[in-house]
Amino acid sequence: MIVQAARPGAKGVDCITVLNATSAHRLKAAGIDFVVRYLGTLGAPERDAILGAGLALLAVGYSRSPGWSPNAALGAQDGAAAVLHATQAGLPSGMHLFCDLEGPASTATGADCITYVNVWAAAVRAAGYRAGLYVGYGVPLSSWELYHRLTVDCYWHSCSQVPDVDFRGYAMIQNVKANQVIAGIQVDVDEVQADKLGDTPMWLAPDPVNEAA
C-alpha cells in the first residue's frame, strides 16, 4: 500500500457498512475507484479487503449528534480518537483524515467551530496525518473563515448546500442525491477534483508494484 495524491475524476463512495473482500470487489466492478470509511469501525482486515479489491481508501470520523456544542475539549477528544482509530486500523501517516463538521447547535458560533476544528486538526497533524474537513449542514462559517481561519488543508463538500471555500475550494464533492445503493450497499457518491490550488486528498492506495507482481 502507498500514500499518494488522489486522482482527479476518481469516483468513490462513503458508507457506514463494514466492507469485506466480496463487497469491496463488487464496488470495484461497479466502477468505483475509492471508498471513504468511518474511523472507529474501520479495522485492518477491512483496510486490506478494500486495497485488495484495487480500491483506494480515505477515512473520516463520525459526526456528533445534531445540536452538539463545539469547543476545544471536544476537538481534543475527537482528534485523539481519530488518531487512535486510524492507528488501530493500520492507516499510515501522510494520508488525510477528515473531520465531519455538521449539525452544531443553533447557539454555536463560528468561533466555537473554528476552535473545535483547529484543535482536532492539531491532534491529527501531531500524529503525522493530514487534516481534512467535511463541510456539512448548519456550519456557521463563511467562505472566508473556512479557508483563512482553519488549519486544515483539504475540503470535502457535503451533499448539503454549503459555502464555497475561499481561495482553495473543494477537493472532493459529495453527490446531492444521498443514500444511493451501489452493488447492494447503501452509499453516498463522491468525486475527487483538484481544488483551486491544484491539490487532491492524500489517500491510501494499493501498491502498484505489488499489484503488478
PDB file of C-alpha atoms in Angstrom:
ATOM      1  CA  MET A   1       0.000   0.000   0.000  1.00  0.00           C
ATOM      2  CA  ILE A   2       1.107   3.526  -0.731  1.00  0.00           C
ATOM      3  CA  VAL A   3       0.014   7.023   0.288  1.00  0.00           C
ATOM      4  CA  GLN A   4      -0.422   9.183  -2.800  1.00  0.00           C
ATOM      5  CA  ALA A   5      -2.424  12.107  -4.160  1.00  0.00           C
ATOM      6  CA  ALA A   6      -5.907  11.082  -5.255  1.00  0.00           C
ATOM      7  CA  ARG A   7      -6.617  11.110  -8.973  1.00  0.00           C
ATOM      8  CA  PRO A   8      -8.885  13.939 -10.167  1.00  0.00           C
ATOM      9  CA  GLY A   9     -12.083  12.472 -11.582  1.00  0.00           C
ATOM     10  CA  ALA A  10     -11.939   9.370  -9.389  1.00  0.00           C
ATOM     11  CA  LYS A  11     -15.409   8.176  -8.386  1.00  0.00           C
ATOM     12  CA  GLY A  12     -15.896   6.971  -4.837  1.00  0.00           C
ATOM     13  CA  VAL A  13     -18.415   6.188  -2.139  1.00  0.00           C
ATOM     14  CA  ASP A  14     -18.646   6.807   1.576  1.00  0.00           C
ATOM     15  CA  CYS A  15     -20.585   4.313   3.636  1.00  0.00           C
ATOM     16  CA  ILE A  16     -21.157   3.126   7.179  1.00  0.00           C
ATOM     17  CA  THR A  17     -21.225  -0.516   6.054  1.00  0.00           C
ATOM     18  CA  VAL A  18     -18.165  -2.540   7.004  1.00  0.00           C
ATOM     19  CA  LEU A  19     -16.823  -3.996   3.751  1.00  0.00           C
ATOM     20  CA  ASN A  20     -15.264  -7.388   3.126  1.00  0.00           C
ATOM     21  CA  ALA A  21     -13.435  -8.811   0.128  1.00  0.00           C
ATOM     22  CA  THR A  22     -16.664  -9.735  -1.644  1.00  0.00           C
ATOM     23  CA  SER A  23     -18.429  -6.402  -1.213  1.00  0.00           C
ATOM     24  CA  ALA A  24     -15.266  -4.441  -1.998  1.00  0.00           C
ATOM     25  CA  HIS A  25     -14.808  -6.346  -5.265  1.00  0.00           C
ATOM     26  CA  ARG A  26     -18.465  -5.696  -6.126  1.00  0.00           C
ATOM     27  CA  LEU A  27     -17.919  -1.966  -5.700  1.00  0.00           C
ATOM     28  CA  LYS A  28     -14.812  -2.122  -7.877  1.00  0.00           C
ATOM     29  CA  ALA A  29     -16.750  -3.984 -10.563  1.00  0.00           C
ATOM     30  CA  ALA A  30     -19.430  -1.279 -10.412  1.00  0.00           C
ATOM     31  CA  GLY A  31     -16.876   1.335 -11.450  1.00  0.00           C
ATOM     32  CA  ILE A  32     -15.932   2.662  -8.013  1.00  0.00           C
ATOM     33  CA  ASP A  33     -12.339   3.843  -7.543  1.00  0.00           C
ATOM     34  CA  PHE A  34     -12.189   4.583  -3.809  1.00  0.00           C
ATOM     35  CA  VAL A  35     -14.029   4.233  -0.521  1.00  0.00           C
ATOM     36  CA  VAL A  36     -14.329   6.591   2.443  1.00  0.00           C
ATOM     37  CA  ARG A  37     -14.880   4.661   5.655  1.00  0.00           C
ATOM     38  CA  TYR A  38     -15.553   5.705   9.232  1.00  0.00           C
ATOM     39  CA  LEU A  39     -12.897   5.702  11.919  1.00  0.00           C
ATOM     40  CA  GLY A  40     -13.936   3.554  14.841  1.00  0.00           C
ATOM     41  CA  THR A  41     -15.489   0.790  12.725  1.00  0.00           C
ATOM     42  CA  LEU A  42     -12.708   0.560  10.129  1.00  0.00           C
ATOM     43  CA  GLY A  43     -10.139  -2.088  11.011  1.00  0.00           C
ATOM     44  CA  ALA A  44      -7.031  -3.530   9.380  1.00  0.00           C
ATOM     45  CA  PRO A  45      -8.873  -6.527   7.846  1.00  0.00           C
ATOM     46  CA  GLU A  46     -11.300  -4.180   6.103  1.00  0.00           C
ATOM     47  CA  ARG A  47      -8.433  -1.947   5.001  1.00  0.00           C
ATOM     48  CA  ASP A  48      -6.789  -4.959   3.402  1.00  0.00           C
ATOM     49  CA  ALA A  49     -10.051  -6.060   1.760  1.00  0.00           C
ATOM     50  CA  ILE A  50     -10.548  -2.615   0.229  1.00  0.00           C
ATOM     51  CA  LEU A  51      -6.985  -2.336  -1.049  1.00  0.00           C
ATOM     52  CA  GLY A  52      -7.050  -5.950  -2.195  1.00  0.00           C
ATOM     53  CA  ALA A  53     -10.008  -5.181  -4.432  1.00  0.00           C
ATOM     54  CA  GLY A  54      -7.994  -2.438  -6.115  1.00  0.00           C
ATOM     55  CA  LEU A  55      -9.790   0.404  -4.346  1.00  0.00           C
ATOM     56  CA  ALA A  56      -8.153   3.375  -2.641  1.00  0.00           C
ATOM     57  CA  LEU A  57      -9.125   4.355   0.910  1.00  0.00           C
ATOM     58  CA  LEU A  58      -9.867   7.560   2.808  1.00  0.00           C
ATOM     59  CA  ALA A  59     -11.132   7.859   6.383  1.00  0.00           C
ATOM     60  CA  VAL A  60     -13.493  10.195   8.239  1.00  0.00           C
ATOM     61  CA  GLY A  61     -14.591  10.492  11.848  1.00  0.00           C
ATOM     62  CA  TYR A  62     -18.224  10.114  12.831  1.00  0.00           C
ATOM     63  CA  SER A  63     -20.168  13.342  13.245  1.00  0.00           C
ATOM     64  CA  ARG A  64     -21.608  14.184  16.632  1.00  0.00           C
ATOM     65  CA  SER A  65     -25.385  14.086  17.164  1.00  0.00           C
ATOM     66  CA  PRO A  66     -27.274  17.127  15.823  1.00  0.00           C
ATOM     67  CA  GLY A  67     -27.368  20.007  18.275  1.00  0.00           C
ATOM     68  CA  TRP A  68     -23.915  19.413  19.742  1.00  0.00           C
ATOM     69  CA  SER A  69     -21.768  22.259  21.072  1.00  0.00           C
ATOM     70  CA  PRO A  70     -18.289  22.506  19.513  1.00  0.00           C
ATOM     71  CA  ASN A  71     -15.439  23.525  21.813  1.00  0.00           C
ATOM     72  CA  ALA A  72     -11.737  22.938  22.419  1.00  0.00           C
ATOM     73  CA  ALA A  73     -12.242  19.999  24.773  1.00  0.00           C
ATOM     74  CA  LEU A  74     -14.336  18.094  22.233  1.00  0.00           C
ATOM     75  CA  GLY A  75     -11.858  18.958  19.495  1.00  0.00           C
ATOM     76  CA  ALA A  76      -9.054  17.416  21.542  1.00  0.00           C
ATOM     77  CA  GLN A  77     -11.175  14.375  22.412  1.00  0.00           C
ATOM     78  CA  ASP A  78     -12.315  13.744  18.840  1.00  0.00           C
ATOM     79  CA  GLY A  79      -8.858  14.404  17.404  1.00  0.00           C
ATOM     80  CA  ALA A  80      -7.291  11.904  19.800  1.00  0.00           C
ATOM     81  CA  ALA A  81      -9.985   9.359  18.919  1.00  0.00           C
ATOM     82  CA  ALA A  82      -9.341   9.850  15.195  1.00  0.00           C
ATOM     83  CA  VAL A  83      -5.635   9.186  15.709  1.00  0.00           C
ATOM     84  CA  LEU A  84      -6.273   6.151  17.905  1.00  0.00           C
ATOM     85  CA  HIS A  85      -8.731   4.597  15.462  1.00  0.00           C
ATOM     86  CA  ALA A  86      -6.531   5.357  12.446  1.00  0.00           C
ATOM     87  CA  THR A  87      -3.573   3.740  14.179  1.00  0.00           C
ATOM     88  CA  GLN A  88      -5.626   0.694  15.153  1.00  0.00           C
ATOM     89  CA  ALA A  89      -6.730   0.331  11.530  1.00  0.00           C
ATOM     90  CA  GLY A  90      -3.126   0.452  10.359  1.00  0.00           C
ATOM     91  CA  LEU A  91      -3.512   3.676   8.397  1.00  0.00           C
ATOM     92  CA  PRO A  92      -0.079   5.130   7.667  1.00  0.00           C
ATOM     93  CA  SER A  93       0.993   8.696   8.303  1.00  0.00           C
ATOM     94  CA  GLY A  94       0.731  11.169   5.463  1.00  0.00           C
ATOM     95  CA  MET A  95      -2.821  10.328   4.419  1.00  0.00           C
ATOM     96  CA  HIS A  96      -5.795  12.582   5.062  1.00  0.00           C
ATOM     97  CA  LEU A  97      -8.207  12.014   7.905  1.00  0.00           C
ATOM     98  CA  PHE A  98     -11.414  14.043   7.671  1.00  0.00           C
ATOM     99  CA  CYS A  99     -13.310  15.787  10.438  1.00  0.00           C
ATOM    100  CA  ASP A 100     -17.087  15.569   9.894  1.00  0.00           C
ATOM    101  CA  LEU A 101     -18.356  19.019  10.849  1.00  0.00           C
ATOM    102  CA  GLU A 102     -22.143  19.263  10.705  1.00  0.00           C
ATOM    103  CA  GLY A 103     -25.248  19.914  12.745  1.00  0.00           C
ATOM    104  CA  PRO A 104     -23.911  22.101  15.561  1.00  0.00           C
ATOM    105  CA  ALA A 105     -26.371  23.714  17.971  1.00  0.00           C
ATOM    106  CA  SER A 106     -28.045  26.878  16.719  1.00  0.00           C
ATOM    107  CA  THR A 107     -26.264  28.698  19.558  1.00  0.00           C
ATOM    108  CA  ALA A 108     -22.818  27.591  18.331  1.00  0.00           C
ATOM    109  CA  THR A 109     -20.765  30.436  16.882  1.00  0.00           C
ATOM    110  CA  GLY A 110     -18.235  30.499  14.104  1.00  0.00           C
ATOM    111  CA  ALA A 111     -15.528  30.961  16.721  1.00  0.00           C
ATOM    112  CA  ASP A 112     -16.690  27.785  18.501  1.00  0.00           C
ATOM    113  CA  CYS A 113     -16.437  25.769  15.291  1.00  0.00           C
ATOM    114  CA  ILE A 114     -13.050  27.254  14.411  1.00  0.00           C
ATOM    115  CA  THR A 115     -11.673  26.310  17.829  1.00  0.00           C
ATOM    116  CA  TYR A 116     -13.048  22.774  17.610  1.00  0.00           C
ATOM    117  CA  VAL A 117     -11.685  22.105  14.115  1.00  0.00           C
ATOM    118  CA  ASN A 118      -8.258  23.603  14.758  1.00  0.00           C
ATOM    119  CA  VAL A 119      -7.743  21.651  17.984  1.00  0.00           C
ATOM    120  CA  TRP A 120      -8.887  18.475  16.177  1.00  0.00           C
ATOM    121  CA  ALA A 121      -6.507  19.217  13.302  1.00  0.00           C
ATOM    122  CA  ALA A 122      -3.578  19.835  15.641  1.00  0.00           C
ATOM    123  CA  ALA A 123      -4.012  16.384  17.206  1.00  0.00           C
ATOM    124  CA  VAL A 124      -4.204  14.717  13.805  1.00  0.00           C
ATOM    125  CA  ARG A 125      -1.191  16.543  12.390  1.00  0.00           C
ATOM    126  CA  ALA A 126       0.880  15.829  15.518  1.00  0.00           C
ATOM    127  CA  ALA A 127       0.440  12.123  14.769  1.00  0.00           C
ATOM    128  CA  GLY A 128       1.711  12.558  11.214  1.00  0.00           C
ATOM    129  CA  TYR A 129      -1.613  12.591   9.378  1.00  0.00           C
ATOM    130  CA  ARG A 130      -3.025  15.363   7.218  1.00  0.00           C
ATOM    131  CA  ALA A 131      -6.199  17.121   8.325  1.00  0.00           C
ATOM    132  CA  GLY A 132      -9.211  17.482   6.056  1.00  0.00           C
ATOM    133  CA  LEU A 133     -12.703  18.846   6.667  1.00  0.00           C
ATOM    134  CA  TYR A 134     -16.111  17.574   5.563  1.00  0.00           C
ATOM    135  CA  VAL A 135     -18.252  20.710   5.428  1.00  0.00           C
ATOM    136  CA  GLY A 136     -21.765  19.661   6.387  1.00  0.00           C
ATOM    137  CA  TYR A 137     -25.056  21.387   7.070  1.00  0.00           C
ATOM    138  CA  GLY A 138     -25.598  24.086   9.656  1.00  0.00           C
ATOM    139  CA  VAL A 139     -21.980  25.184   9.970  1.00  0.00           C
ATOM    140  CA  PRO A 140     -21.886  28.915  10.856  1.00  0.00           C
ATOM    141  CA  LEU A 141     -18.728  29.697   8.893  1.00  0.00           C
ATOM    142  CA  SER A 142     -18.298  31.963   5.892  1.00  0.00           C
ATOM    143  CA  SER A 143     -16.324  31.131   2.790  1.00  0.00           C
ATOM    144  CA  TRP A 144     -13.545  33.397   4.066  1.00  0.00           C
ATOM    145  CA  GLU A 145     -13.488  31.778   7.528  1.00  0.00           C
ATOM    146  CA  LEU A 146     -13.391  28.249   6.104  1.00  0.00           C
ATOM    147  CA  TYR A 147     -10.056  28.964   4.454  1.00  0.00           C
ATOM    148  CA  HIS A 148      -8.422  31.766   6.432  1.00  0.00           C
ATOM    149  CA  ARG A 149      -9.351  30.714   9.980  1.00  0.00           C
ATOM    150  CA  LEU A 150      -8.991  26.932   9.771  1.00  0.00           C
ATOM    151  CA  THR A 151      -5.765  24.932   9.713  1.00  0.00           C
ATOM    152  CA  VAL A 152      -6.984  22.038   7.555  1.00  0.00           C
ATOM    153  CA  ASP A 153      -5.609  21.718   4.035  1.00  0.00           C
ATOM    154  CA  CYS A 154      -8.306  19.746   2.197  1.00  0.00           C
ATOM    155  CA  TYR A 155     -12.070  20.300   1.960  1.00  0.00           C
ATOM    156  CA  TRP A 156     -14.893  17.869   1.157  1.00  0.00           C
ATOM    157  CA  HIS A 157     -18.209  19.379   0.017  1.00  0.00           C
ATOM    158  CA  SER A 158     -21.184  17.589   1.558  1.00  0.00           C
ATOM    159  CA  CYS A 159     -24.474  16.900  -0.231  1.00  0.00           C
ATOM    160  CA  SER A 160     -25.900  19.889   1.677  1.00  0.00           C
ATOM    161  CA  GLN A 161     -25.902  23.478   0.462  1.00  0.00           C
ATOM    162  CA  VAL A 162     -22.724  24.924   1.997  1.00  0.00           C
ATOM    163  CA  PRO A 163     -20.431  27.885   1.270  1.00  0.00           C
ATOM    164  CA  ASP A 164     -17.548  27.668  -1.148  1.00  0.00           C
ATOM    165  CA  VAL A 165     -14.076  27.680   0.407  1.00  0.00           C
ATOM    166  CA  ASP A 166     -12.314  30.940  -0.337  1.00  0.00           C
ATOM    167  CA  PHE A 167      -9.064  30.703  -2.313  1.00  0.00           C
ATOM    168  CA  ARG A 168      -8.727  26.886  -2.112  1.00  0.00           C
ATOM    169  CA  GLY A 169     -12.158  25.455  -2.940  1.00  0.00           C
ATOM    170  CA  TYR A 170     -13.114  21.792  -2.587  1.00  0.00           C
ATOM    171  CA  ALA A 171     -11.058  18.732  -3.480  1.00  0.00           C
ATOM    172  CA  MET A 172     -13.922  16.267  -3.086  1.00  0.00           C
ATOM    173  CA  ILE A 173     -17.630  16.649  -3.854  1.00  0.00           C
ATOM    174  CA  GLN A 174     -20.459  14.532  -2.454  1.00  0.00           C
ATOM    175  CA  ASN A 175     -23.392  13.923  -4.793  1.00  0.00           C
ATOM    176  CA  VAL A 176     -26.544  15.818  -3.814  1.00  0.00           C
ATOM    177  CA  LYS A 177     -28.529  12.581  -4.098  1.00  0.00           C
ATOM    178  CA  ALA A 178     -27.872  10.894  -0.766  1.00  0.00           C
ATOM    179  CA  ASN A 179     -28.318   7.248   0.232  1.00  0.00           C
ATOM    180  CA  GLN A 180     -27.886   5.604  -3.134  1.00  0.00           C
ATOM    181  CA  VAL A 181     -27.473   1.836  -3.468  1.00  0.00           C
ATOM    182  CA  ILE A 182     -24.493   0.515  -5.422  1.00  0.00           C
ATOM    183  CA  ALA A 183     -23.603  -3.170  -5.550  1.00  0.00           C
ATOM    184  CA  GLY A 184     -26.199  -3.781  -2.840  1.00  0.00           C
ATOM    185  CA  ILE A 185     -24.630  -1.297  -0.407  1.00  0.00           C
ATOM    186  CA  GLN A 186     -26.184   1.994   0.742  1.00  0.00           C
ATOM    187  CA  VAL A 187     -23.705   4.736  -0.020  1.00  0.00           C
ATOM    188  CA  ASP A 188     -23.216   8.387  -0.770  1.00  0.00           C
ATOM    189  CA  VAL A 189     -21.331   9.017  -4.004  1.00  0.00           C
ATOM    190  CA  ASP A 190     -18.253  11.256  -4.159  1.00  0.00           C
ATOM    191  CA  GLU A 191     -15.881  12.548  -6.806  1.00  0.00           C
ATOM    192  CA  VAL A 192     -12.326  13.836  -6.465  1.00  0.00           C
ATOM    193  CA  GLN A 193     -11.385  17.073  -8.164  1.00  0.00           C
ATOM    194  CA  ALA A 194      -8.286  19.228  -7.993  1.00  0.00           C
ATOM    195  CA  ASP A 195      -9.039  22.212  -5.771  1.00  0.00           C
ATOM    196  CA  LYS A 196      -8.191  25.752  -6.856  1.00  0.00           C
ATOM    197  CA  LEU A 197      -4.604  25.232  -5.700  1.00  0.00           C
ATOM    198  CA  GLY A 198      -4.279  22.026  -7.704  1.00  0.00           C
ATOM    199  CA  ASP A 199      -4.380  19.703  -4.677  1.00  0.00           C
ATOM    200  CA  THR A 200      -6.332  16.498  -4.077  1.00  0.00           C
ATOM    201  CA  PRO A 201      -6.715  14.369  -0.936  1.00  0.00           C
ATOM    202  CA  MET A 202      -3.861  12.085   0.039  1.00  0.00           C
ATOM    203  CA  TRP A 203      -5.367   8.612   0.052  1.00  0.00           C
ATOM    204  CA  LEU A 204      -4.142   5.089   0.730  1.00  0.00           C
ATOM    205  CA  ALA A 205      -3.876   3.093  -2.465  1.00  0.00           C
ATOM    206  CA  PRO A 206      -2.760  -0.420  -3.408  1.00  0.00           C
ATOM    207  CA  ASP A 207       0.949  -0.537  -4.153  1.00  0.00           C
ATOM    208  CA  PRO A 208       1.164  -0.638  -7.967  1.00  0.00           C
ATOM    209  CA  VAL A 209       4.428  -2.587  -7.828  1.00  0.00           C
ATOM    210  CA  ASN A 210       2.881  -5.310  -5.704  1.00  0.00           C
ATOM    211  CA  GLU A 211      -0.220  -5.327  -7.913  1.00  0.00           C
ATOM    212  CA  ALA A 212       1.940  -5.839 -10.986  1.00  0.00           C
ATOM    213  CA  ALA A 213       3.807  -8.658  -9.258  1.00  0.00           C
TER     214      ALA A 213
END
